[in-house]
Coordinates of C-alpha atoms in Angstrom, one line a residue:
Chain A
X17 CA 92.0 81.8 69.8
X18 CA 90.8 80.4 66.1
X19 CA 92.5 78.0 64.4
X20 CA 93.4 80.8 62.0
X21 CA 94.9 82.8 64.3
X22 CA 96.9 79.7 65.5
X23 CA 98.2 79.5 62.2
X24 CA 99.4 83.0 61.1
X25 CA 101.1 82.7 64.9
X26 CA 98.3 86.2 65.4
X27 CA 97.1 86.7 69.1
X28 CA 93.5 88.4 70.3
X29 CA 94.2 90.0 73.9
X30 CA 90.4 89.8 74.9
X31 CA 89.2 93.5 76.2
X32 CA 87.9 93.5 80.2
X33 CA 84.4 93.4 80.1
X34 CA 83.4 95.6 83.6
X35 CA 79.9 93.9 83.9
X36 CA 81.7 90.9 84.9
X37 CA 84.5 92.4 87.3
X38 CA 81.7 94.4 89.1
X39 CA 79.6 91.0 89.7
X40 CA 81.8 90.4 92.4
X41 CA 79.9 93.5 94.5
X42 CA 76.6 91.3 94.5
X43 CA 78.2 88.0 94.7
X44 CA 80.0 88.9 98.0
X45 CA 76.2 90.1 99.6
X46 CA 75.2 86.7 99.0
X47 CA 78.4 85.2 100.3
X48 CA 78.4 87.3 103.5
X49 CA 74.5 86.2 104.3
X50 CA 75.2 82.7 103.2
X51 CA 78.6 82.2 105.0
X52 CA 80.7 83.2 107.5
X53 CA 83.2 84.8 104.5
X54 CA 84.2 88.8 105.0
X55 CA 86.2 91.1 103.1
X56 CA 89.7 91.6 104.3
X57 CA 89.4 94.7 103.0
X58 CA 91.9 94.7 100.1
X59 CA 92.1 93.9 96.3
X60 CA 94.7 94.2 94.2
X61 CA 95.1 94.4 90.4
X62 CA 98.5 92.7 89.3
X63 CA 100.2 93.6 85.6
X64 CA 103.7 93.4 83.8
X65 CA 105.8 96.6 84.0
X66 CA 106.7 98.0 80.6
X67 CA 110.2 100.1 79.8
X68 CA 108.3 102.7 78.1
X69 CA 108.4 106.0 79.1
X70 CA 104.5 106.3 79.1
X71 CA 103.4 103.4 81.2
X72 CA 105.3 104.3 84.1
X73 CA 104.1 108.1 83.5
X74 CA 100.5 106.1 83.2
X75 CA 100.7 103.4 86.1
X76 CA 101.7 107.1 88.5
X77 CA 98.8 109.0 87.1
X78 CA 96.0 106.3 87.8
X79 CA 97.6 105.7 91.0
X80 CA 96.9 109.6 91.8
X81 CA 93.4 109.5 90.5
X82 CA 92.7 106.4 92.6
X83 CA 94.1 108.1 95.7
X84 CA 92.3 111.2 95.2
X85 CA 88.8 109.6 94.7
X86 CA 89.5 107.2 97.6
X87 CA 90.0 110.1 100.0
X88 CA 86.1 110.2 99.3
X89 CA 85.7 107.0 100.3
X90 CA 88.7 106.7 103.0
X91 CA 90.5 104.2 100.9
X92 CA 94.1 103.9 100.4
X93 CA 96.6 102.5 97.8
X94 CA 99.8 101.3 97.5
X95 CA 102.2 99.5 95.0
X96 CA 104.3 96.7 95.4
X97 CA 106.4 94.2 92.9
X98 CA 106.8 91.0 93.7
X99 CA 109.3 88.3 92.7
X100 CA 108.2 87.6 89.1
X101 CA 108.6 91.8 88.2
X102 CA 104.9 92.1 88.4
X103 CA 103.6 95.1 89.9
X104 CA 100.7 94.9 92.3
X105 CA 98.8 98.0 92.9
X106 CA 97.0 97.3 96.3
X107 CA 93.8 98.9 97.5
X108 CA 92.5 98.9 101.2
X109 CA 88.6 99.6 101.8
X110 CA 86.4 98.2 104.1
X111 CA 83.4 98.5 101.2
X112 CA 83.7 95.6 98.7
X113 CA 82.2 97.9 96.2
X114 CA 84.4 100.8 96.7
X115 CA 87.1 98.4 95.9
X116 CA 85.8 97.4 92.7
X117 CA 85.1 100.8 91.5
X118 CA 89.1 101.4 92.1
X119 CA 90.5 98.6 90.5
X120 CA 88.3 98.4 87.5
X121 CA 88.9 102.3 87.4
X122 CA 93.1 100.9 87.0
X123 CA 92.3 99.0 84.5
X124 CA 90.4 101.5 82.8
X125 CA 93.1 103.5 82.7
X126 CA 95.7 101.0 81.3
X127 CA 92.9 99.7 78.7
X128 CA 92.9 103.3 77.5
X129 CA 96.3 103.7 76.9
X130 CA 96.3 100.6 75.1
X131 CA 98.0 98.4 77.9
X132 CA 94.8 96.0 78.3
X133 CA 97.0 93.1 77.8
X134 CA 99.6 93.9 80.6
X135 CA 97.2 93.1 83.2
X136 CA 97.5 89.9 84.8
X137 CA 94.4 89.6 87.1
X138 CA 92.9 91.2 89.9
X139 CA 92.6 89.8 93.5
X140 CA 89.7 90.4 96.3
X141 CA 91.3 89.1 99.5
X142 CA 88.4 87.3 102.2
X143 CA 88.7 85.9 105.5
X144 CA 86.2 82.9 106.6
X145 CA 84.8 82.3 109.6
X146 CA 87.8 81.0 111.1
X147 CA 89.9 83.8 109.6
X148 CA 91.9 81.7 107.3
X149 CA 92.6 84.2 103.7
X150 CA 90.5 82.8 100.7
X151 CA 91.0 85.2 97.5
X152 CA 88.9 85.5 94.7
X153 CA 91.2 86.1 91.2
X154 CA 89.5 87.6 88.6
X155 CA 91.2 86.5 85.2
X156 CA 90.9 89.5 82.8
X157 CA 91.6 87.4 79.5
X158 CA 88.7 85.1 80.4
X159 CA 86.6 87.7 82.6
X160 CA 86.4 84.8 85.0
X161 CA 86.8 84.4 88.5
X162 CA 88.1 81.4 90.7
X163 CA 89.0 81.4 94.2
X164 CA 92.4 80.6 95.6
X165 CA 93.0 79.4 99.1
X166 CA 96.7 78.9 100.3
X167 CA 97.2 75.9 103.1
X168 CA 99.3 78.0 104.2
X169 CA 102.5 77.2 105.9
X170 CA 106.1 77.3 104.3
X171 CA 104.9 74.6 101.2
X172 CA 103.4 75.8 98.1
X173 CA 100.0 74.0 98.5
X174 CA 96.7 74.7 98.0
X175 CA 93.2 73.9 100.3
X176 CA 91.6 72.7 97.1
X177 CA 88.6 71.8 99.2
X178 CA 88.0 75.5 100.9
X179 CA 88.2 76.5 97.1
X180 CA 85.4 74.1 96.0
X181 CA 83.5 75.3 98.8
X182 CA 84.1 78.8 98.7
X183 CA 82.9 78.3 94.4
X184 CA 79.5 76.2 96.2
X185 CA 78.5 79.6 98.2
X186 CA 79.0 81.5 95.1
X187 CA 76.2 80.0 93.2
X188 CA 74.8 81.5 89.7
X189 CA 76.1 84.7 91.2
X190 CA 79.4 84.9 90.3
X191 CA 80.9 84.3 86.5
X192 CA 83.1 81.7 87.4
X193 CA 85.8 79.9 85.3
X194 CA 84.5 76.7 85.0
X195 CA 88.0 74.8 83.6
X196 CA 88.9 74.1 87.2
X197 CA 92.5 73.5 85.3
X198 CA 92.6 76.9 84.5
X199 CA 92.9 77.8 88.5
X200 CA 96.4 79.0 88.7
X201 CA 97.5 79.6 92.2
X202 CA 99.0 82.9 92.4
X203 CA 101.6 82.5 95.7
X204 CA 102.7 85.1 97.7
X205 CA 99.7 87.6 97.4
X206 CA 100.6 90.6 99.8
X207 CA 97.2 91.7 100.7
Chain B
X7 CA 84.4 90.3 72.2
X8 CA 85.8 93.5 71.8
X9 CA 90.1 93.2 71.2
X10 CA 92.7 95.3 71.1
X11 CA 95.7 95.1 68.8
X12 CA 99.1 94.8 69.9
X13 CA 101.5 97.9 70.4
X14 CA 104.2 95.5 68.3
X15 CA 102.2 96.2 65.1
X16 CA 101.8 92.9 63.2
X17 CA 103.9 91.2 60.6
X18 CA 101.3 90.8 57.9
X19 CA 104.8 90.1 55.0
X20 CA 105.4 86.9 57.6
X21 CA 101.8 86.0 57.8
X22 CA 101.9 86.4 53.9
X23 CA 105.2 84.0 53.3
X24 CA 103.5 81.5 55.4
X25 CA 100.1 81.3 54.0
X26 CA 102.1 81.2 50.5
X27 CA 104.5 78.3 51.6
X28 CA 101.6 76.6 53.1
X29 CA 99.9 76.8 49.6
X30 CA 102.7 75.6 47.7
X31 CA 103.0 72.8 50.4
X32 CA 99.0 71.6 49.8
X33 CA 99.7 71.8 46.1
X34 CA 102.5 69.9 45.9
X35 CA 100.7 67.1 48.1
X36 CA 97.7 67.1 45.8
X37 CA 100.2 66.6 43.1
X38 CA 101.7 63.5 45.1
X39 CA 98.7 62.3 45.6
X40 CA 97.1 62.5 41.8
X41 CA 100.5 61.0 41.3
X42 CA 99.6 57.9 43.6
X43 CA 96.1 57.5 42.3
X44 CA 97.5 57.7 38.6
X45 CA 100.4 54.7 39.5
X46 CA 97.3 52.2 41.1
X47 CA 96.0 51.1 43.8
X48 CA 99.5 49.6 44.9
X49 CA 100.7 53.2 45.5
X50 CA 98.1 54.0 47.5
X51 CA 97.9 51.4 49.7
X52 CA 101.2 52.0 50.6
X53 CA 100.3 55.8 51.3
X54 CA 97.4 54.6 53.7
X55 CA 99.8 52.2 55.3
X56 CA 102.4 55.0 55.9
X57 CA 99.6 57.4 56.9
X58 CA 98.6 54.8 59.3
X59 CA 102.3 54.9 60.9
X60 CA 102.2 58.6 60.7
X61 CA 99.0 59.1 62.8
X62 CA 100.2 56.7 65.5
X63 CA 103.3 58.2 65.4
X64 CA 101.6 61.7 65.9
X65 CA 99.4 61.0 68.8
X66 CA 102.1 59.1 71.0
X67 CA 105.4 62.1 70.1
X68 CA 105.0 64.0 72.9
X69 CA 105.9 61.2 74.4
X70 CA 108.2 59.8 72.6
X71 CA 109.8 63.4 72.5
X72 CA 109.9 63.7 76.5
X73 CA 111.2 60.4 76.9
X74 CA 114.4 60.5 74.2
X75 CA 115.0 64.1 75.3
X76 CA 115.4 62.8 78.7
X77 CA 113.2 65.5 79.9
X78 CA 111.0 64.5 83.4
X79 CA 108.2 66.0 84.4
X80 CA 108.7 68.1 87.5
X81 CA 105.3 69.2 90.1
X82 CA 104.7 72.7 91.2
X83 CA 106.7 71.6 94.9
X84 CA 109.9 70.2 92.9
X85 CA 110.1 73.9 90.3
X86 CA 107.5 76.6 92.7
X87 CA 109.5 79.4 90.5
X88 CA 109.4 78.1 87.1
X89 CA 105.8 77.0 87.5
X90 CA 104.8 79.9 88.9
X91 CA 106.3 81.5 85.7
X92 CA 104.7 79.1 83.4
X93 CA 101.2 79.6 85.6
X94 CA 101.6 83.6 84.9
X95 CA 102.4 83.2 81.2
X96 CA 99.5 81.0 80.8
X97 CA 97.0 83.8 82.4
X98 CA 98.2 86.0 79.9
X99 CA 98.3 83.8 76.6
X100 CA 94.9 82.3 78.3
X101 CA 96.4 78.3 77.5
X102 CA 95.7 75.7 79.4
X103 CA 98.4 74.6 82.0
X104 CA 101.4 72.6 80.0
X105 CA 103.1 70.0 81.4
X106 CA 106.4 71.5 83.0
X107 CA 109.6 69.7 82.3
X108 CA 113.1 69.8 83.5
X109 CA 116.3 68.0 81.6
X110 CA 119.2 67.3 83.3
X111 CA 121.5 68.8 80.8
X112 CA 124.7 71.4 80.9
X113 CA 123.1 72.5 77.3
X114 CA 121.3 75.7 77.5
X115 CA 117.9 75.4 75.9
X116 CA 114.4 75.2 76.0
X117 CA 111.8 73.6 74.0
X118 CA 108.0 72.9 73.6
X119 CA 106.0 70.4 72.2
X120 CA 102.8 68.0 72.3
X121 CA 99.9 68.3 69.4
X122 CA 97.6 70.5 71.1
X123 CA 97.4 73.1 73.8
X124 CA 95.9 70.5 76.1
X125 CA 98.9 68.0 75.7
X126 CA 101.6 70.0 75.9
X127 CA 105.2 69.9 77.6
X128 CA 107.6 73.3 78.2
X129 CA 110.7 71.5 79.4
X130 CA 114.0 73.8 79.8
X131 CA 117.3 72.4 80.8
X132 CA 118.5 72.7 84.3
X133 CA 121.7 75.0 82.6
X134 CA 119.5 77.4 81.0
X135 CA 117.6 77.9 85.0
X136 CA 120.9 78.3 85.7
X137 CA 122.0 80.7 83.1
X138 CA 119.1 83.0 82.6
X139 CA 118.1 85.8 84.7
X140 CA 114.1 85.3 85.7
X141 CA 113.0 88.3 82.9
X142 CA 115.0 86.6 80.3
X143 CA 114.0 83.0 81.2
X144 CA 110.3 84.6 80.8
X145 CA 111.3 85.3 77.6
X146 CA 112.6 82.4 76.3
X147 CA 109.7 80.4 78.1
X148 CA 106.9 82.7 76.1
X149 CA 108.6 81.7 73.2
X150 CA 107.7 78.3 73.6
X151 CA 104.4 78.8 74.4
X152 CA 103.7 80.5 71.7
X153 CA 105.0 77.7 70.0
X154 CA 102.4 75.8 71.6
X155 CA 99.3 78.8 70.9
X156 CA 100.1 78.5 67.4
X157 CA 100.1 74.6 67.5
X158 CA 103.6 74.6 65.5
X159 CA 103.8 71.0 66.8
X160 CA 100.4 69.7 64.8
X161 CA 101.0 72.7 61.7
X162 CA 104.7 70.8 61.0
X163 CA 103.5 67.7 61.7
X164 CA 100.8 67.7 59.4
X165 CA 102.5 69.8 56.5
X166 CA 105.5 66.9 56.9
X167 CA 103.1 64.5 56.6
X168 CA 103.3 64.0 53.4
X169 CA 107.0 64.3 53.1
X170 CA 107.0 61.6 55.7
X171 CA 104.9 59.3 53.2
X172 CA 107.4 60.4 50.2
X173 CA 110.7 59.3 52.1
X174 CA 108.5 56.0 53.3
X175 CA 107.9 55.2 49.7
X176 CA 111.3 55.6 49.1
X177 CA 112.5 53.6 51.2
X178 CA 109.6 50.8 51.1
X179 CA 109.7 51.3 46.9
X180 CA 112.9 50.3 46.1
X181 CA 112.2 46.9 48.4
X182 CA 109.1 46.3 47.2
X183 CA 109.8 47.7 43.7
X184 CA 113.2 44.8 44.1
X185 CA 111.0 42.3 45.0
X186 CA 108.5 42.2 42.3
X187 CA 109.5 41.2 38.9
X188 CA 105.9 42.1 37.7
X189 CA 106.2 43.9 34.0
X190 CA 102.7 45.5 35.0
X191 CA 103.9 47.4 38.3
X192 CA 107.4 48.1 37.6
X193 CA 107.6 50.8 35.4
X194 CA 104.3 52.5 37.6
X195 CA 106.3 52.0 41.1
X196 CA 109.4 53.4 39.6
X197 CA 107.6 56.4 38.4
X198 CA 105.9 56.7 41.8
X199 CA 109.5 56.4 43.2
X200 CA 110.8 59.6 41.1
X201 CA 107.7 61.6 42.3
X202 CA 108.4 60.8 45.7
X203 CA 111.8 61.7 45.6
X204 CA 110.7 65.3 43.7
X205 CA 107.9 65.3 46.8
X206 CA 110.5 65.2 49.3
X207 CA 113.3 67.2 48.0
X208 CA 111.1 70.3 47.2
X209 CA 108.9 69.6 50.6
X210 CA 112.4 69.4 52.3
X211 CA 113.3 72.8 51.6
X212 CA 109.4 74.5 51.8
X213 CA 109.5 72.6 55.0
X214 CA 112.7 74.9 56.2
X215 CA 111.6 78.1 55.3
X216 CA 108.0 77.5 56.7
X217 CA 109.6 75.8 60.4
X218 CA 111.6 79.8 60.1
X219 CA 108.8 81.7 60.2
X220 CA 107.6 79.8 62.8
X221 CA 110.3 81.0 65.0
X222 CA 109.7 84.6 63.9
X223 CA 106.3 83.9 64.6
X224 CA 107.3 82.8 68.4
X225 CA 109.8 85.4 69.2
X226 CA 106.8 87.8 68.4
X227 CA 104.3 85.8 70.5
X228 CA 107.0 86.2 73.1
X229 CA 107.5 90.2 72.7
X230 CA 103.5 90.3 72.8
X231 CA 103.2 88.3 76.1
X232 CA 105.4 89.9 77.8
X233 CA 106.0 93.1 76.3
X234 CA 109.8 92.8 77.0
X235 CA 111.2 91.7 73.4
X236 CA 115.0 93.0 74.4
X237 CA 114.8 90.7 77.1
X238 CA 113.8 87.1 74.4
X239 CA 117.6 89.2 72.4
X240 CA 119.1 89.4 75.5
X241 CA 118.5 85.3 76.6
X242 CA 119.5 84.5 72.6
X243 CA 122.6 86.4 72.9
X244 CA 123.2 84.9 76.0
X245 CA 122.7 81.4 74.9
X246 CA 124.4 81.2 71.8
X247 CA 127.4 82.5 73.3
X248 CA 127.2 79.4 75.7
X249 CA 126.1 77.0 72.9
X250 CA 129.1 77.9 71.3
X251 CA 131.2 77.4 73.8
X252 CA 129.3 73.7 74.4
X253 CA 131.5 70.8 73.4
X254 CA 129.8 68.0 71.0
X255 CA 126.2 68.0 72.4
X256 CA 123.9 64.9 72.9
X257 CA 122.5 63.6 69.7
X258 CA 119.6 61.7 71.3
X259 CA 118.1 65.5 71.0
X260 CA 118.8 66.5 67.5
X261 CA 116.4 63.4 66.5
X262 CA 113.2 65.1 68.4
X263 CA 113.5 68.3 66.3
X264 CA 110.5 67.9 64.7
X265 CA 108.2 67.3 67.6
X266 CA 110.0 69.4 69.8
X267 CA 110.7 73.3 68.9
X268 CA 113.7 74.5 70.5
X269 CA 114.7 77.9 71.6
X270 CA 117.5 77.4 69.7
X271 CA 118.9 74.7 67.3
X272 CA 121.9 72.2 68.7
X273 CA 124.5 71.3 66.8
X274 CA 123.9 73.0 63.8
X275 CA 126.9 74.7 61.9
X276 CA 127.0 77.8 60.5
X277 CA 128.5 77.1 57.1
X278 CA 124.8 74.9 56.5
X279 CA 122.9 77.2 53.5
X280 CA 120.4 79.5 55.3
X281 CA 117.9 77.5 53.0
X282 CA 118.1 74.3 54.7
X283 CA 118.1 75.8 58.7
X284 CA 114.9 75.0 60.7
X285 CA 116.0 78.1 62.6
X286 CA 116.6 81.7 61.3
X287 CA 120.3 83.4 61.9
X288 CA 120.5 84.3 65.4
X289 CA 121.4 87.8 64.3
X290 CA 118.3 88.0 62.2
X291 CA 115.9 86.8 65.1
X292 CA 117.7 89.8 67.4
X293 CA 117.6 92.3 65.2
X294 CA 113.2 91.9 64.8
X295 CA 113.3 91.7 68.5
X296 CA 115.2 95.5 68.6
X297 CA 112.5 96.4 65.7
X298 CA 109.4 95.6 67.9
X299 CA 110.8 97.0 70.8
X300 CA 111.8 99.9 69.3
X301 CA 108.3 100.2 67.8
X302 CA 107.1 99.6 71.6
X303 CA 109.2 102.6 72.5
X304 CA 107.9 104.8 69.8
X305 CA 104.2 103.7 70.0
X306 CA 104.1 104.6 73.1
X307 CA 102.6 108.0 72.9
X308 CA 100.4 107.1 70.2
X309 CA 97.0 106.1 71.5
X310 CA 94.8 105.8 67.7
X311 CA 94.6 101.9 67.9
X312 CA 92.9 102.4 71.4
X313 CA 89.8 100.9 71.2
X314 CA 87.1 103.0 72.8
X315 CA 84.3 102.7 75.4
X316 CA 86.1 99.1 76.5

């Protein structure tokens, strides 16, 4: 945001750019021959409900269209909302791409009817070799990505080291947020 | 980059009355100032000294703010749902991480500050967690981010800065002014002395008006991040009922009002003119909240500010 825009209190919602979401398809062929990292074979694409008659109308008609073309590809979605009101729309395919191609056709969809800013992020869930989760979030607003590893356990804490790892494998290949600040854990991901 | 514009429509007559109290803000200063250069090079070395104060002053008050508010910084373990809030609200304004703040207080309220986005503090009192439910509390704490997006700490800071010198002057003028019995200097300092005065009286008031639309700014910010502007009315309404009710409140918190933007003002009474009120009428605030979200409502079918081919 300029200094400008600071000052007349004005706010830019940057637009998804899709080149960046979809780098994740090639990124995770690297990662798979590099490592012992695999899909879990779910992403997710979280964004803020609105009261309007037309999102909800919206949010059910790109759910149908995703269903439909993922009978194609045997996928399978589902929608959840967590304990901050955010709504999760979860997609299950063994095919990393086929995943992309779904969420980046939701947020198509709620780009186009002007809802680009409601989106929060979008989530790729991976196991490594030991089957812990790692996640890779993809930050719409930045078209960034960073990955996310909860310790796990009952404390909010985070494996900061399988995260700096996990960013190592990815190389060049991956645009990824390089403000390591700007990592916000994302807790109680239900994929 | 491609961006879209918000479904709230934008508030180009506030953006105007800033710009123009701005302007009339940065002309009265470069009056001051040709008014300092004109009495000598007394005048202005008292300005630089003052300026000097003002700078330090600047860089330490987020600190001095969190420490006389009481406020204390709480990790992600201590708060997991307000910073998990916080963390969300940050995706979506795309801010760096503030610090996150809790004060132990039976006030309801919020408030933001720090210079820049990187050194900021969101602190909210333990009776506002208390009070809010989590959409409204969202609400309240986009509000003060906003605050911080728009740098409202640094924009009041800087366009008091001058005022600040004025009341220094004042103050320093009539010692120093005492003090010397030189036939030379009198007459200048005491004229330097009246300007000062006119600098901070009229700066005073600009001051006001501008530190409103800042809140009208915020609220806006709020309804834009996220896109629930009857929930921001619905946390007011709740609060000022309770603020109301709230005996004589701690004073220690009135005196960080400038580095510090609260939700909502403490301690202020109604019967105080509308002119000299760092915040706008409660009433006023909810009523542009109900306009924006009934423009939400009604833009809703309307897809012609769709960019295309994003």
């Amino acid at each position: 945001m300029g200094l400008l825009d600071s000052v007349l209190g004005r706010r830019r919602a940057a637009a998804p750019a899709a080149d960046r979401l979809f780098a994740i398809t090639t990124a995770y062929i690297d990662l798979q021959a590099r490592s012992g990292v695999c899909s879990a074979g779910a992403a997710a694409i979280v964004f803020q409900p609105l009261a309007t008659g037309d999102f909800e109308q919206l949010v059910t008609s790109v759910e149908a269209v995703v269903r439909s073309t993922g009978e194609e590809t045997a996928s399978s979605v589902e929608r959840s909302t967590d304990a901050f009101g955010y709504h999760w729309m979860i997609i299950r395919d063994d095919d990393v791409d086929d995943l992309a191609v779904g969420i980046n056709a939701v947020s198509d969809e709620l780009a186009t009817g002007g809802y680009a800013d409601r989106v929060l992020c979008a989530v790729f869930a991976f196991a490594d070799a030991q089957g812990a989760p790692l996640y890779l979030i993809y930050n719409y607003k930045r078209g960034t990505w960073y990955p996310f590893a909860p310790a796990g356990g009952a404390a909010q804490e985070r494996d900061t080291e399988r995260e700096l790892r996990l960013r190592a494998l990815l190389g060049d290949g991956l645009p990824v947020e390089p403000e390591v600040s700007r990592w916000f854990p994302l807790w109680g991901i239900p994929i | 980059m491609p961006t879209t514009t918000s479904r709230l429509g934008r508030d180009r007559g506030l953006q105007a009355r800033m710009l123009l109290t701005l302007f009339l803000l940065g002309l009265l200063y470069a009056a001051f100032m040709a008014a300092l250069f004109a009495a000598g090079a007394g005048a202005v070395t008292m300005a630089l000294v003052a300026g000097a104060i003002l700078a330090l002053q600047y860089f330490t008050s987020d600190k001095i703010a969190l420490a006389s508010s009481g406020a204390k910084v709480v990790s992600p373990q201590e708060q997991p749902e307000l910073h998990g809030l916080i963390d969300r609200l940050c995706v979506q304004a795309d801010l760096p991480k503030p610090q996150v703040a809790i004060i132990d207080s039976s006030v309801p309220n919020a408030f933001a500050m720090g210079r820049s986005p990187k050194h900021a503090t969101v602190a909210a009192s333990t009776a506002i967690l208390d009070l809010l439910s989590p959409a409204e509390l969202e609400g309240v704490i986009a509000h003060e981010l906003s605050h911080v997006a728009n740098r409202d700490v640094a924009l009041m800071t800087l366009a008091s800065f001058f005022a600040s010198i004025a009341s220094m002057i004042i103050q320093f003028g009539f010692f120093f002014g005492g003090g010397q019995q030189d036939d030379e200097d009198g007459p200048g300092f005491f004229a330097v002395i009246v300007a000062a005065m006119m600098v901070y009286a009229i700066s005073f008031v600009l001051m006001r008006a501008l530190s409103r639309y800042r809140e009208y700014a915020a609220d806006r910010g709020a309804a834009e991040l996220t896109g629930r502007p009857s929930a921001l009315a619905s946390a007011l309404l709740r609060i000022s009922g309770q603020i109301e009710q709230a005996p004589q409140l701690d004073l220690r918190q009135a005196h960080a009002e400038l580095n510090a933007f609260y939700i909502v003002p403490i301690g202020l009474k109604r019967g105080l003119g509308n002119l000299f009120s760092t915040h706008p009428p409660m009433e006023d605030r909810i009523a542009r909240l109900q306009a924006m979200e009934s423009s939400l409502q009604r833009a809703a079918p309307l897809r012609d500010d769709v960019p295309v081919g994003v």
